[in-house]
Coordinates of C-alpha atoms in Angstrom, one line a residue:
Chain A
X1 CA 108.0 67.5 115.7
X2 CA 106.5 68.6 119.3
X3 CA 107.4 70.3 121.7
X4 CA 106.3 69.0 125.3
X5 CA 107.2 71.5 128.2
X6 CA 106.3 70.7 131.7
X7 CA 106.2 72.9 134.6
X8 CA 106.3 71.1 138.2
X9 CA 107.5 72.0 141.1
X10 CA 110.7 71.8 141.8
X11 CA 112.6 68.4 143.8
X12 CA 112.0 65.3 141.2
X13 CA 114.8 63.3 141.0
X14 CA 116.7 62.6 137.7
X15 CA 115.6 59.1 137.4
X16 CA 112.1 60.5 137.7
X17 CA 112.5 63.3 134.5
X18 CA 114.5 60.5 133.0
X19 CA 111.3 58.2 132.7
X20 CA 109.5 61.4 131.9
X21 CA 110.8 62.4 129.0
X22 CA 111.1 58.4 127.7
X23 CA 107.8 58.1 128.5
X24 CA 106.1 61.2 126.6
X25 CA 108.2 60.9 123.9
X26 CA 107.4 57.2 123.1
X27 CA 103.7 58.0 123.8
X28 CA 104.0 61.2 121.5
X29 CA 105.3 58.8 119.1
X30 CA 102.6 56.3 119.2
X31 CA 99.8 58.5 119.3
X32 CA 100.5 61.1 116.8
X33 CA 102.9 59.1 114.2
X34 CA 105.9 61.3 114.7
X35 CA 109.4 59.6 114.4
X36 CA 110.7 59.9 118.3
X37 CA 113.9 61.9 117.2
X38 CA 111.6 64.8 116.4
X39 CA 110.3 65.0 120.0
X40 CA 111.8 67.7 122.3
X41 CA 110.8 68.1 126.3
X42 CA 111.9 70.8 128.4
X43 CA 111.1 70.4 132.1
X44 CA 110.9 73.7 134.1
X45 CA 111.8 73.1 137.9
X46 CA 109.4 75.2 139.6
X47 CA 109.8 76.3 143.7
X48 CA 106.8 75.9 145.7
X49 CA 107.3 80.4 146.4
X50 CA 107.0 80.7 142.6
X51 CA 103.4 78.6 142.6
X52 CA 99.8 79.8 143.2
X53 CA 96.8 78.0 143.2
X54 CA 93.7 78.9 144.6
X55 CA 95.2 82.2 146.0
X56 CA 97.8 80.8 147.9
X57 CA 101.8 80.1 147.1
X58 CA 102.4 76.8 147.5
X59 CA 105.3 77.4 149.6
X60 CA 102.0 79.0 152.3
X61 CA 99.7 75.6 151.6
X62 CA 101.6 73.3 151.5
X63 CA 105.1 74.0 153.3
X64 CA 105.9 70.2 153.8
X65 CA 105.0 67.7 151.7
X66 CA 106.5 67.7 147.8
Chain B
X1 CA 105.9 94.6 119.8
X2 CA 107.4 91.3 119.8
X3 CA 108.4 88.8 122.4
X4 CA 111.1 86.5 121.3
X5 CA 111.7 83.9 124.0
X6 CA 114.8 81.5 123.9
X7 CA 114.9 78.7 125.5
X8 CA 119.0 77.0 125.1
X9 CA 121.2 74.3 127.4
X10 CA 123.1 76.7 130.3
X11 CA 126.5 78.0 129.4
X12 CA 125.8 80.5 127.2
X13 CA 128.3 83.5 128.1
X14 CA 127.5 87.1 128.2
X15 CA 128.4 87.9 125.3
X16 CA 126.7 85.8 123.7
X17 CA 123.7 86.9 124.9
X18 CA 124.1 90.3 124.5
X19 CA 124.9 89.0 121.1
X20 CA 122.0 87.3 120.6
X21 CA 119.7 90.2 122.0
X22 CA 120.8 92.7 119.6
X23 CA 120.8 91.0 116.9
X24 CA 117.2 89.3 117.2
X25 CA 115.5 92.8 118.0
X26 CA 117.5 94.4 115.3
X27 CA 116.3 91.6 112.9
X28 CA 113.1 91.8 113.9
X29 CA 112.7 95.5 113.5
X30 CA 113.9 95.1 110.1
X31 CA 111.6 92.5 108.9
X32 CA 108.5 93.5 110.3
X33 CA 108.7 96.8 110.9
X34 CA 108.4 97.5 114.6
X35 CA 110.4 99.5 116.3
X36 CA 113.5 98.2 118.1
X37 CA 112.5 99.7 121.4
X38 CA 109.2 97.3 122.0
X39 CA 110.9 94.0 121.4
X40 CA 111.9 92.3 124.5
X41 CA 113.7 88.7 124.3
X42 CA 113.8 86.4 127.0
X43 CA 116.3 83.6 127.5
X44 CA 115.7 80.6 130.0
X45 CA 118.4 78.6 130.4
X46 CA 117.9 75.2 130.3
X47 CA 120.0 72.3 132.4
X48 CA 120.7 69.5 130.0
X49 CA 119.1 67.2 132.7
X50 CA 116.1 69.4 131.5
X51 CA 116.0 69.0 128.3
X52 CA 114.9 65.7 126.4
X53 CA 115.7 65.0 122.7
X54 CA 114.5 61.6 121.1
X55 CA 113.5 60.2 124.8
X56 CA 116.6 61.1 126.5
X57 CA 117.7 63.5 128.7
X58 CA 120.5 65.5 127.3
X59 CA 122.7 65.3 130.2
X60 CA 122.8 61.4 129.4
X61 CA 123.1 61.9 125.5
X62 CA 125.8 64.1 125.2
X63 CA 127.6 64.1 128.8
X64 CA 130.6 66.0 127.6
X65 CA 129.9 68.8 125.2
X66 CA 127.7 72.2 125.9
Chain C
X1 CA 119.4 72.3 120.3
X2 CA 117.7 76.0 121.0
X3 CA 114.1 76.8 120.5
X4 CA 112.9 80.1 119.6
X5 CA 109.4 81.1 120.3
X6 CA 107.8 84.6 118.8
X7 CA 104.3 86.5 120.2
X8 CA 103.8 88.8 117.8
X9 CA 100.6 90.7 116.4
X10 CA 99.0 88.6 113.5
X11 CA 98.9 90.0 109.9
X12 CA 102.6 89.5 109.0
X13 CA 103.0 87.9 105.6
X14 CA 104.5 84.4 105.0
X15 CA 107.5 85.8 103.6
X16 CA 108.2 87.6 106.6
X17 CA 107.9 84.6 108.7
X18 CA 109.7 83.1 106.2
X19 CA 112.8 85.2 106.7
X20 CA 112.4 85.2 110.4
X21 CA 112.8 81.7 110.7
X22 CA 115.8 81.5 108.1
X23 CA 117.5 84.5 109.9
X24 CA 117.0 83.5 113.8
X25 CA 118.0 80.5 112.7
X26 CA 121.6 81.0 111.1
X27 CA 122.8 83.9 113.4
X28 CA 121.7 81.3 116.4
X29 CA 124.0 79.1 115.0
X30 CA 126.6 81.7 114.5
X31 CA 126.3 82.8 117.8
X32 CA 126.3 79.7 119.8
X33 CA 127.7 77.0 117.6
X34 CA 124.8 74.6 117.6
X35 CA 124.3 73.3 114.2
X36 CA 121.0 74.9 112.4
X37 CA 119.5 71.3 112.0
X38 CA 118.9 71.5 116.4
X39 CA 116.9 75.0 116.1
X40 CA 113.0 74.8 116.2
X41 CA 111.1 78.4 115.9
X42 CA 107.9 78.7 116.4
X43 CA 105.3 81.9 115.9
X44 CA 102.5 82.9 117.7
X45 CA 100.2 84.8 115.7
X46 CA 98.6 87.4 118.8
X47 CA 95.3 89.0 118.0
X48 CA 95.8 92.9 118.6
X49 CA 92.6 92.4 121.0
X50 CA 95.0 89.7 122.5
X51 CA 97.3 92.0 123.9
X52 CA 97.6 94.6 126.3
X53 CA 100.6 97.2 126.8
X54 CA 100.6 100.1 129.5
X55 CA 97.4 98.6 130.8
X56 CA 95.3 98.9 127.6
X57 CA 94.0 96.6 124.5
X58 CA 96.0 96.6 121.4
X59 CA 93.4 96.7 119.7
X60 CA 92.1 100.0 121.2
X61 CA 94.9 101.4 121.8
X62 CA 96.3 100.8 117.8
X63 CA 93.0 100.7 116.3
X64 CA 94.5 101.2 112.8
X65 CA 98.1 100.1 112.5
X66 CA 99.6 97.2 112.8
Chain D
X1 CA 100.2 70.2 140.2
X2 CA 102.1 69.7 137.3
X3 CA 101.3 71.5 133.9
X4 CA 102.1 70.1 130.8
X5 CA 102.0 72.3 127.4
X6 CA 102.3 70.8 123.9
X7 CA 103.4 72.5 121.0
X8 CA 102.4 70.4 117.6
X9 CA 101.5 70.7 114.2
X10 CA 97.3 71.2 113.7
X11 CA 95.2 68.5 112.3
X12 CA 95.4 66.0 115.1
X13 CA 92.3 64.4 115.9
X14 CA 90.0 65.0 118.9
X15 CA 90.6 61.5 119.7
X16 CA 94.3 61.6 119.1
X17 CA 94.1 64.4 121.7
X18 CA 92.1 62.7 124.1
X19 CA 94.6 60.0 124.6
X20 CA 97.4 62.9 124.8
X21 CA 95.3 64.0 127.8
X22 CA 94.7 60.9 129.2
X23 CA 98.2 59.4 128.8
X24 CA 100.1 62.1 129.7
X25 CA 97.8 62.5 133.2
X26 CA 98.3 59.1 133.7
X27 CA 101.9 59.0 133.8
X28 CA 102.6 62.0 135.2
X29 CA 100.9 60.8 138.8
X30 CA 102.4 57.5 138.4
X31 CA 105.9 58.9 138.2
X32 CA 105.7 62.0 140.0
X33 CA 103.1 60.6 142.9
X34 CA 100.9 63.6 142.5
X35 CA 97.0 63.4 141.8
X36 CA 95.5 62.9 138.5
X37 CA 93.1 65.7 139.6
X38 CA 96.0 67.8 139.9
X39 CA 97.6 67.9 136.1
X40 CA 96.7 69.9 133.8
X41 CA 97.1 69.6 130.2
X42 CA 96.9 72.7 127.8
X43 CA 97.4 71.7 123.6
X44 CA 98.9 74.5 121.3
X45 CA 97.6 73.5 117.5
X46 CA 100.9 75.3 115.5
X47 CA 100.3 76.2 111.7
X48 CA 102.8 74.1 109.6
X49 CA 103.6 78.0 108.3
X50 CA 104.3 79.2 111.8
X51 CA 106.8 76.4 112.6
X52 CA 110.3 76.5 111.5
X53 CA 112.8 73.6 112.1
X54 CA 116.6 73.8 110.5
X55 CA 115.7 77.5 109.1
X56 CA 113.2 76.5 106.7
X57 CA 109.0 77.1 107.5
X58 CA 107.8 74.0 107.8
X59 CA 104.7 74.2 105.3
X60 CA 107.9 74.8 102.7
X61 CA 109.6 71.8 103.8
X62 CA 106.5 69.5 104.1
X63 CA 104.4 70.6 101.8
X64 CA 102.0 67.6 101.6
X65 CA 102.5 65.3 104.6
X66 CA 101.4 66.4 108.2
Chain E
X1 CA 90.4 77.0 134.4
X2 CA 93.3 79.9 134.2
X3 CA 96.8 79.7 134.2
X4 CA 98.3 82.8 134.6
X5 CA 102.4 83.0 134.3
X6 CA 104.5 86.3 135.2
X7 CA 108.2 86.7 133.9
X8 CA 109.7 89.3 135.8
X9 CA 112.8 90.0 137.4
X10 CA 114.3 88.2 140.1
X11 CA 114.1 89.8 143.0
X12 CA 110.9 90.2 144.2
X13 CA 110.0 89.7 148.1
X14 CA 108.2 86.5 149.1
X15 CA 105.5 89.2 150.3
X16 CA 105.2 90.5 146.8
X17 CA 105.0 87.5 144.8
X18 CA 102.3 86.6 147.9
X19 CA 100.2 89.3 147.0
X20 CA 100.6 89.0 143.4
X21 CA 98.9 85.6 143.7
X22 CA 96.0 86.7 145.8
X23 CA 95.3 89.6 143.7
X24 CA 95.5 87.7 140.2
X25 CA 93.4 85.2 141.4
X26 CA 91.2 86.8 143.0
X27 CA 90.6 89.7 139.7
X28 CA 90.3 86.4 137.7
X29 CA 87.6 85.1 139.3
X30 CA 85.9 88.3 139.6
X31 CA 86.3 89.2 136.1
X32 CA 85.8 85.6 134.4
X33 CA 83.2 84.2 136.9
X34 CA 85.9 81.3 137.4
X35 CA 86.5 79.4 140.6
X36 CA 89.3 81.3 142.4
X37 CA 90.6 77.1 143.0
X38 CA 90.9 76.9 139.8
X39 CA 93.4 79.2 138.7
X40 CA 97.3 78.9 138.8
X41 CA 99.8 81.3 138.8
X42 CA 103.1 80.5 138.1
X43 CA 106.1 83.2 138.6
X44 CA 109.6 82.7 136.4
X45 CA 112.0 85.1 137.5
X46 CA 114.3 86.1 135.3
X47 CA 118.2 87.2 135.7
X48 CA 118.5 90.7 134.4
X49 CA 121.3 89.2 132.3
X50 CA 118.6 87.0 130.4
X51 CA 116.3 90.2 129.6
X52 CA 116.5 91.9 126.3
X53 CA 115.1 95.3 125.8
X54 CA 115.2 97.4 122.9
X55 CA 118.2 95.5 121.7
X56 CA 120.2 95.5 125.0
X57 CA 120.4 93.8 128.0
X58 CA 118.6 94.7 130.9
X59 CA 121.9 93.9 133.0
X60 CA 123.9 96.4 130.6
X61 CA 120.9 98.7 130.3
X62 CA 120.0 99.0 134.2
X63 CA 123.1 98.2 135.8
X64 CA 121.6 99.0 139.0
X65 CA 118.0 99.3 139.9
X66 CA 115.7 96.6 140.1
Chain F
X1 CA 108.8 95.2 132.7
X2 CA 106.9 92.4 133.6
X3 CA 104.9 90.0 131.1
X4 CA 102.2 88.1 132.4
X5 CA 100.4 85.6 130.0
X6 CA 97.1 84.0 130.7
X7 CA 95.7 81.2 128.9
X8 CA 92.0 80.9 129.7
X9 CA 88.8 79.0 127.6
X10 CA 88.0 80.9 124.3
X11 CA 84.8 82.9 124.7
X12 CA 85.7 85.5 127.0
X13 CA 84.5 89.0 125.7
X14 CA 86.8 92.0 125.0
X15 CA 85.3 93.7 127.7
X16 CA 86.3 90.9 129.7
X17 CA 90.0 91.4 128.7
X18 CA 89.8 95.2 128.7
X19 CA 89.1 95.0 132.0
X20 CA 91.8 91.9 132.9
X21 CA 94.5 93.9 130.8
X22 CA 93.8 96.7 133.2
X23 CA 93.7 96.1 136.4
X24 CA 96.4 93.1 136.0
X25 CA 99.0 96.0 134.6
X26 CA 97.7 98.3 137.2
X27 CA 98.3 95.7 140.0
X28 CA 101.5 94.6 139.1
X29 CA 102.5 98.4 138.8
X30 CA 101.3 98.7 142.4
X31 CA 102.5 95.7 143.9
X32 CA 106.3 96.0 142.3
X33 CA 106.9 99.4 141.6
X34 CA 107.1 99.1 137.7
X35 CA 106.2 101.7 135.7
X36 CA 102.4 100.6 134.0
X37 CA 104.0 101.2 130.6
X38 CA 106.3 98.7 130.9
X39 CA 103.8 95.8 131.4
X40 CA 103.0 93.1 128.7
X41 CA 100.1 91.2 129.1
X42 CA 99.6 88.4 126.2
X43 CA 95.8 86.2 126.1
X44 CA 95.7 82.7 124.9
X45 CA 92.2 81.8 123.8
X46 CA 92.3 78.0 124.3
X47 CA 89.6 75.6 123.0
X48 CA 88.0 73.7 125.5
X49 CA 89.2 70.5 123.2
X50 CA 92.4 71.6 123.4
X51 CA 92.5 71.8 127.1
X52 CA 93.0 68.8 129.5
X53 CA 92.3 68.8 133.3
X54 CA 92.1 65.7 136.0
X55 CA 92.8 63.6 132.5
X56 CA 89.9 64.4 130.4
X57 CA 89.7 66.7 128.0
X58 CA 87.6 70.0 129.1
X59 CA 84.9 69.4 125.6
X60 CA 84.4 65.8 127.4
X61 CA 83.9 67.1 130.9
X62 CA 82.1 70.2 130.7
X63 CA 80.6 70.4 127.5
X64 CA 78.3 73.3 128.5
X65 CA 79.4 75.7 130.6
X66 CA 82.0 78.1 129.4

């Protein structure tokens, strides 16, 4: 019964946290042997101001691309 | 000095937080014996096209009900 | 479908967590009308040396209690 | 620069893990379009007693399997 | 490798949260011996509706400072 | 009344954390006008097995150094 939760910044599309969560789950599934009912993901939409790395907010380093 | 974190689909009212809240720290006070005044609960609400149970996102499962 | 998650100090007894989960469970229920099947809580036993409060260890700060 | 956290029951293998790691990573730059470099993946081994699901601890409601 | 992740509440300048960054990460790698490129920091902030403190909410509790 | 969680490596000492616990609370105190008291700072200890970056697990890829 897991509990996958991914932080990323914000802008995916639904069809892209739609194949995410099938994805996880069905590999959650296969790898560990839990049924893929027990499987729960929670995505955390994440703006590029709220993000560090290396120092920096992403929304400094990186103010174009996604 | 607990932290109680909550993670639920959005649509929650106010009340029903402030439901929640008091009742979780008064709980917890009582069955560990902390004091009331150190827990802090926080909720993140969660868009159902955030949320994946059994491979699917919620906002396809279960279009319709909160 | 809520999950709970709890940072506390370690040390408290199974019953305790045992209660916890039975109580945060039903009153989440209560309060939001999911059904109690949907709620997942999980504990996270924190080491007193784990945590800090005003700017100091736990664990040197509560040397003895707990 | 996504991060991924998993919440599961301990006793999974180190191999079991490994292909968490390398799966997950995988997929996430496939469908996102970041770097593989950039994922990172962070495992949280949860006590069957520090679980609940449906208001019962999980090392009372599966006692034997894992 | 560190993650760092603040929950505070919303309403913190772009300067603060920039600063916040650089300092963490910078203290990290002082203190750890880490690569400052290594560490992320990832900021949630939270409505003042969504805080609990000592049983209320922080909307109720602190109607109007931040 | 910020909390700030860090997951790092296992391994660091407590002086280590004394000193991370500190100036973390004192900076945040500085940098957003908290009070110090107010500040929650929680350690996860992670195993390098339990700890995936660039799609490897950290045991597999730097099995020395801490």
């Amino acid at each position: 019964m897991p509990i996958v939760r991914i932080e990323m910044w914000e802008g995916r599309t639904l069809e892209q946290k739609r194949e995410l969560v099938a994805v996880y789950t069905r590999e959650m599934a296969r790898i560990t042997g839990c049924s893929e009912t027990s499987v729960y993901v929670v995505i955390d939409d994440v703006k590029k101001q709220n993000w560090g790395a290396g120092g920096l907010l992403c929304s400094d380093k990186y103010p174009e691309n996604n």
